Coordinates of C-alpha atoms and ligand atoms in Angstrom, one line a residue:
X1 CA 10.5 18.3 3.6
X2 CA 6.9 17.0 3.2
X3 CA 5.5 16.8 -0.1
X4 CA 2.0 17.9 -0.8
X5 CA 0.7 14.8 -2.7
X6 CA -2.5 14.0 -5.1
X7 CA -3.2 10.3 -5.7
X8 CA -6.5 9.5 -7.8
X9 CA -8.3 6.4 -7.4
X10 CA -7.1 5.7 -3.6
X11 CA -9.9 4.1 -2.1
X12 CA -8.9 0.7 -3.4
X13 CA -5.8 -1.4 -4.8
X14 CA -3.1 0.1 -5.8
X15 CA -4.3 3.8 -5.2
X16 CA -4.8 2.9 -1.4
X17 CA -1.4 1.6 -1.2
X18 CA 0.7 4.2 -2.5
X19 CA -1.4 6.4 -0.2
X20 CA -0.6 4.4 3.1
X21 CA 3.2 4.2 1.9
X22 CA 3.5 7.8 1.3
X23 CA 1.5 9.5 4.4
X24 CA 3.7 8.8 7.3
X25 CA 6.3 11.6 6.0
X26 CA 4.0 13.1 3.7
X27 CA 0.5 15.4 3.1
X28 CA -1.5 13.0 1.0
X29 CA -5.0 13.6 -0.1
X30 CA -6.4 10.5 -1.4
X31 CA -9.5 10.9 -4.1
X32 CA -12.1 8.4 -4.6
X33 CA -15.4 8.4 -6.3
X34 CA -17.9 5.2 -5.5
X35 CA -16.3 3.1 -2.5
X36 CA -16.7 5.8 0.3
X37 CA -16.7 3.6 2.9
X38 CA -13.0 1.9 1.9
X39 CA -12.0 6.0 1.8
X40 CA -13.5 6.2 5.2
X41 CA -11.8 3.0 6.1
X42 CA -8.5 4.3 5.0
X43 CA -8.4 7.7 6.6
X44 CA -9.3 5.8 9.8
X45 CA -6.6 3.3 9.7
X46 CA -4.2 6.1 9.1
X47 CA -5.8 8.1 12.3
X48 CA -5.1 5.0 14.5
X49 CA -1.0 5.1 13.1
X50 CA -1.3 8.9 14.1
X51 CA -1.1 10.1 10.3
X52 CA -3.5 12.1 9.3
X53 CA -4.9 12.3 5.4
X54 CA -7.3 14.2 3.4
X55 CA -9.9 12.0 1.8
X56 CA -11.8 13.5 -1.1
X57 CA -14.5 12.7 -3.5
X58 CA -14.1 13.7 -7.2
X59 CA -15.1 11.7 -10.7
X60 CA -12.0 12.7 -12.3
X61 CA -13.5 11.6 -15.9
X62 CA -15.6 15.4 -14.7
X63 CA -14.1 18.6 -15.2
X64 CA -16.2 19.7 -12.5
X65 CA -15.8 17.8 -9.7
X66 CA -11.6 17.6 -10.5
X67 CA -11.4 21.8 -10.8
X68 CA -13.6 21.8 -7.1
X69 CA -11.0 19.0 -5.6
X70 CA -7.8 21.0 -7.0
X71 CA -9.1 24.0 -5.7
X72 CA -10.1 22.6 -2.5
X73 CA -6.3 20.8 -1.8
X74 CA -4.5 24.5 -3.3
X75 CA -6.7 26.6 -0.8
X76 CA -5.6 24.3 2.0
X77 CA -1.8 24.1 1.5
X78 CA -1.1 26.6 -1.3
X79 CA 0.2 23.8 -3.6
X80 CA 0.2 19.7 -5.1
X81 CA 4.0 18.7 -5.4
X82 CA 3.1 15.3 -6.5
X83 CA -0.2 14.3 -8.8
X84 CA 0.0 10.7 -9.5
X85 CA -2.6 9.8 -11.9
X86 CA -3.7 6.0 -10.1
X87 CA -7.8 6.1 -11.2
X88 CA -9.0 3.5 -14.0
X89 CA -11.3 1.1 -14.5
X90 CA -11.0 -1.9 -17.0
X91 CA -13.2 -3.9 -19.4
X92 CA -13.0 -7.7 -20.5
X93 CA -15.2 -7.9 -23.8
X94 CA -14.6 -9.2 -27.4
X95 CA -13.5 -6.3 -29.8
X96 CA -16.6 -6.6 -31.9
X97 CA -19.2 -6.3 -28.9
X98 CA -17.9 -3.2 -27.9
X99 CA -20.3 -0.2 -27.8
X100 CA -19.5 3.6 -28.6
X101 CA -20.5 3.8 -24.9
X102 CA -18.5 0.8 -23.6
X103 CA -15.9 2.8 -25.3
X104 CA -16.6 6.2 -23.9
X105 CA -16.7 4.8 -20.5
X106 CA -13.3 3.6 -20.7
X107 CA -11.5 6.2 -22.5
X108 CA -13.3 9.0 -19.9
X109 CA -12.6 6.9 -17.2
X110 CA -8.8 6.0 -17.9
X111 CA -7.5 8.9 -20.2
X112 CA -9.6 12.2 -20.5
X113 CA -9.5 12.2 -16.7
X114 CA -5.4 11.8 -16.7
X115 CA -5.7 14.8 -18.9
X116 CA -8.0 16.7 -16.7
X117 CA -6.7 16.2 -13.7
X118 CA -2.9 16.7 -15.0
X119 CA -4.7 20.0 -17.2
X120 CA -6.2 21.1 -13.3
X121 CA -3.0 20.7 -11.9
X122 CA -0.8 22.4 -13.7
X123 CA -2.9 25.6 -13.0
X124 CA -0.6 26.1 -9.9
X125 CA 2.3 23.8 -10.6
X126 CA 3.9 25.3 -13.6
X127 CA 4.1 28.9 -11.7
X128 CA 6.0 27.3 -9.2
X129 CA 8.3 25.6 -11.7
X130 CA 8.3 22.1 -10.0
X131 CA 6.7 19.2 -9.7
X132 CA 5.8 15.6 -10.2
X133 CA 3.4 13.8 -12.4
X134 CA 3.4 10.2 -11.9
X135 CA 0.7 8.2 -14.7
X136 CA -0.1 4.6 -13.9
X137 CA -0.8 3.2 -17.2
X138 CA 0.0 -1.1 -18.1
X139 CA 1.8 -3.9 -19.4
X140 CA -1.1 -3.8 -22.0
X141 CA -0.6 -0.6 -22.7
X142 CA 2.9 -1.7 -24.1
X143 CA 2.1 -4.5 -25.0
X144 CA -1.6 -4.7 -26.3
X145 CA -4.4 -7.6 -25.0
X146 CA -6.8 -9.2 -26.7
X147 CA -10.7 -8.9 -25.4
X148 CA -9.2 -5.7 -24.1
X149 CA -8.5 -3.2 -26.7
X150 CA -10.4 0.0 -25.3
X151 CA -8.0 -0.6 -21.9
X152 CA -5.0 -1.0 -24.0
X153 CA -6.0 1.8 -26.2
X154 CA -6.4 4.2 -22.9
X155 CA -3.1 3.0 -21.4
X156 CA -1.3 3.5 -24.8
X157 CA -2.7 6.8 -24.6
X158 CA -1.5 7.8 -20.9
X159 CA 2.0 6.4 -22.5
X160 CA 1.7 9.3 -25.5
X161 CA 0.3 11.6 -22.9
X162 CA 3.7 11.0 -20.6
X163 CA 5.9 11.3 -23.4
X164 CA 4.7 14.2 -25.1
X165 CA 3.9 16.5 -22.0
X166 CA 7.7 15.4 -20.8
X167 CA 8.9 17.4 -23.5
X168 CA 6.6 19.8 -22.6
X169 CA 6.8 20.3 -18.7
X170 CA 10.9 20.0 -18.8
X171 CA 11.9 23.5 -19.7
X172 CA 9.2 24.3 -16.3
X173 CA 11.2 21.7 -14.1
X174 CA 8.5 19.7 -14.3
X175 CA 8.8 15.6 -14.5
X176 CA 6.3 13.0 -16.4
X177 CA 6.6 9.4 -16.2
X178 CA 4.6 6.3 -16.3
X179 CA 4.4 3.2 -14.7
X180 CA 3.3 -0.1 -16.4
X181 CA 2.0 -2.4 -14.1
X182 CA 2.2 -6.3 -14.7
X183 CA -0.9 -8.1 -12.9
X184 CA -1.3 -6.8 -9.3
X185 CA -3.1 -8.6 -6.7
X186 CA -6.4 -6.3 -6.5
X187 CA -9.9 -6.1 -7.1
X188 CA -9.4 -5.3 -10.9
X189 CA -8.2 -8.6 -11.4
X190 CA -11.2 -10.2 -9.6
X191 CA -12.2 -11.6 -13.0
X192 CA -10.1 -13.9 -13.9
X193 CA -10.2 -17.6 -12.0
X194 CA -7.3 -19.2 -9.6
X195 CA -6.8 -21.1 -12.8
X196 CA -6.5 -18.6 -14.8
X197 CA -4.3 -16.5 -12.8
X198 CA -1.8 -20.0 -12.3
X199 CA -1.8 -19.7 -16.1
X200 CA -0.6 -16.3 -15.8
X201 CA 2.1 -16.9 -13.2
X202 CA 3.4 -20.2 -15.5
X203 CA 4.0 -16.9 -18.4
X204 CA 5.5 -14.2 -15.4
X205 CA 9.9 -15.2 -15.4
X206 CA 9.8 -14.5 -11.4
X207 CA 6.6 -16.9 -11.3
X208 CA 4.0 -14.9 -9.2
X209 CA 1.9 -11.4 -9.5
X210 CA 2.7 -8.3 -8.6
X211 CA 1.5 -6.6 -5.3
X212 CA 0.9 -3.6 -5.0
X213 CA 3.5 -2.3 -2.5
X214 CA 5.5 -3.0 -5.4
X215 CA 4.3 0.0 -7.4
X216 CA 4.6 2.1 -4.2
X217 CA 8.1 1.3 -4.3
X218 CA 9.1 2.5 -7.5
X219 CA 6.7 5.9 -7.1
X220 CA 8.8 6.6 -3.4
X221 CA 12.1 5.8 -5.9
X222 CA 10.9 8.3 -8.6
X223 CA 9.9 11.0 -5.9
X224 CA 13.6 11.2 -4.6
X225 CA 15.3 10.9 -8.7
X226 CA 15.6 14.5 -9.6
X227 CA 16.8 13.2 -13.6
X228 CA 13.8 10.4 -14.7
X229 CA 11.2 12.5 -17.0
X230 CA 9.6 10.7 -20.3
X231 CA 10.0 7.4 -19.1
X232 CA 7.7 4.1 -18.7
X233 CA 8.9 2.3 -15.9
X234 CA 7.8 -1.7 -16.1
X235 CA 7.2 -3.4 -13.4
X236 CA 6.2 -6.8 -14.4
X237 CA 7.8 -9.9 -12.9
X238 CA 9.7 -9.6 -16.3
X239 CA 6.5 -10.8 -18.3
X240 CA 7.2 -7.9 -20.6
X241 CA 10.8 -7.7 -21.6
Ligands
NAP1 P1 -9.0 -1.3 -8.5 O1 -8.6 -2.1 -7.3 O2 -10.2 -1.7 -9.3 O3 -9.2 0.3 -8.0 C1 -9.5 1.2 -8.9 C2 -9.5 2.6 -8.2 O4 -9.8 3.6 -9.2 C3 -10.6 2.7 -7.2 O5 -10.1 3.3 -6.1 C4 -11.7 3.5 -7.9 O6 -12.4 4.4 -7.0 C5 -10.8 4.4 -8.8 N1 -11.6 5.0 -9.9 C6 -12.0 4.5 -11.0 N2 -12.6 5.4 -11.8 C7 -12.6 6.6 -11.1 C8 -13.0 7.9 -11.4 N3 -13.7 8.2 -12.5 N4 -12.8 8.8 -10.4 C9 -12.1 8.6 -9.3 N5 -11.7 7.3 -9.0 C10 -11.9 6.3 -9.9 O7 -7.8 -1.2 -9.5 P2 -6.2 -1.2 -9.3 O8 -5.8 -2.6 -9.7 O9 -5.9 -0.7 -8.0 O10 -5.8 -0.2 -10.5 C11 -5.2 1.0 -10.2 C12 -4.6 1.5 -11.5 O11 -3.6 0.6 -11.9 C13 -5.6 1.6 -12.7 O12 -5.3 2.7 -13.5 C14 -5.3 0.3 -13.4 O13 -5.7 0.4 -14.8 C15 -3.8 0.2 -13.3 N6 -3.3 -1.2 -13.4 C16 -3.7 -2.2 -12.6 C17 -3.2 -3.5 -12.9 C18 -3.6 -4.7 -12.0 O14 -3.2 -5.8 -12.4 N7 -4.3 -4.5 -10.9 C19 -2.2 -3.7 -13.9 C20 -1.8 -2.6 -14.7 C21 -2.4 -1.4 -14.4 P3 -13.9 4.1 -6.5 O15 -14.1 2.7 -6.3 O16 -14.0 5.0 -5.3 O17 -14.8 4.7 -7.6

């Protein structure tokens, strides 16, 4: 039966993946905020397969704009089987040049609005006793990286968030999990130099990065496990073990 699914963050990377992935058997209403035209893009690349997807804007970091986007998606089909939290942004800067806005930015952007968004949600999900909640959080959210500590700090978070709400959601039949990416080939990464990403690769045991197809995979695995709540789920070339 076709699931009615939530992806933050789909207008780009990783996001925009899982959403072509899942469409074909699927409803999938794919949020963005800035890069309207690779939404537009994406709903129209779908329409020439013959799938059809909801694209909508919402900054989840604002409570606002994420009750307005639930409420538009339950009004429509009456119910979100499948939220995965995708959205975040990152930031490369020495621990000491960080400002309480530099900080604010990332920790709205990458953990209030998983808990917004998962908070909006579960408005209509825990009624229904079922449902799916699928966090992207990182390898340095495990791990920890240095010149990033407010994106490690917010994936750490989205880790605590997982575990704790697992507990939570179970007795409503409710799964949590996360997913730690390694380094994926998108636009986040656009930072770092070929050199520096070789360097990377010389450190990753299956010598390469991630793409991200490869996080699709393991969210299509998690939607047909009926026994996987609590858990981070690595997926990381073995770079983490
Ligand atoms: P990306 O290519 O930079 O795309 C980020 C996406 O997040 C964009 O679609 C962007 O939408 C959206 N976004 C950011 N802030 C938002 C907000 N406030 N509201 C709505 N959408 C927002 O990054 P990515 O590599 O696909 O990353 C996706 C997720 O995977 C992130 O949570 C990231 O931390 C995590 N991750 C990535 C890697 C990696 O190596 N790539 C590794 C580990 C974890 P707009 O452009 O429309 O604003």
């Amino acid at each position: 039966m076709k699931k009615v699914i939530l992806v933050t963050g789909a207008s780009r990377g990783i996001g925009n993946n899982i959403v072509r992935s899942l469409a074909n058997n699927n409803i999938v209403i794919a949020n963005y905020n800035k890069s309207v035209e690779q939404a537009i893009k994406l709903k129209e690349d779908m329409q020439e397969k013959q799938v059809d997807i909801d694209i909508i804007k919402a900054d989840v970091s604002n409570r606002e704009e994420v009750n307005s986007m639930v409420s538009t998606i339950i009004e429509k089909y009456g119910k979100i089987d499948v939220l995965i939290n995708n959205a975040g942004i990152s930031q490369y800067k020495l621990f000491t040049d960080i400002s309480d806005e530099d900080w604010d930015i990332v920790m709205n952007n990458n953990l209030k609005s998983v808990f917004i968004t998962t908070q909006e949600v579960l408005k209509s999900m825990i009624p229904r006793k079922e449902g799916l909640i699928i966090n992207i959080s990182s390898v340095w959210g495990v791990t920890g990286a240095a010149m990033e500590v407010a994106y490690s700090t917010s994936k750490a978070g989205i880790i605590g968030l997982t575990k704790s709400l697992a507990k939570e959601l179970g007795p409503s039949n409710i799964r949590v999990n996360a997913i730690a990416p390694g380094i994926i080939n998108t636009e986040m990464n656009n930072k770092f130099s070929k050199e520096e990403i070789d360097n990377i690769k010389e450190e990753i045991p299956l010598e390469r990065i991630g793409e991200p197809g490869e996080i699709s995979k393991c969210i299509k695995w998690l939607m047909e496990d009926n026994y996987t709540t609590g858990q981070v789920i690595s997926i990381n070339g073995g770079w983490n073990i």
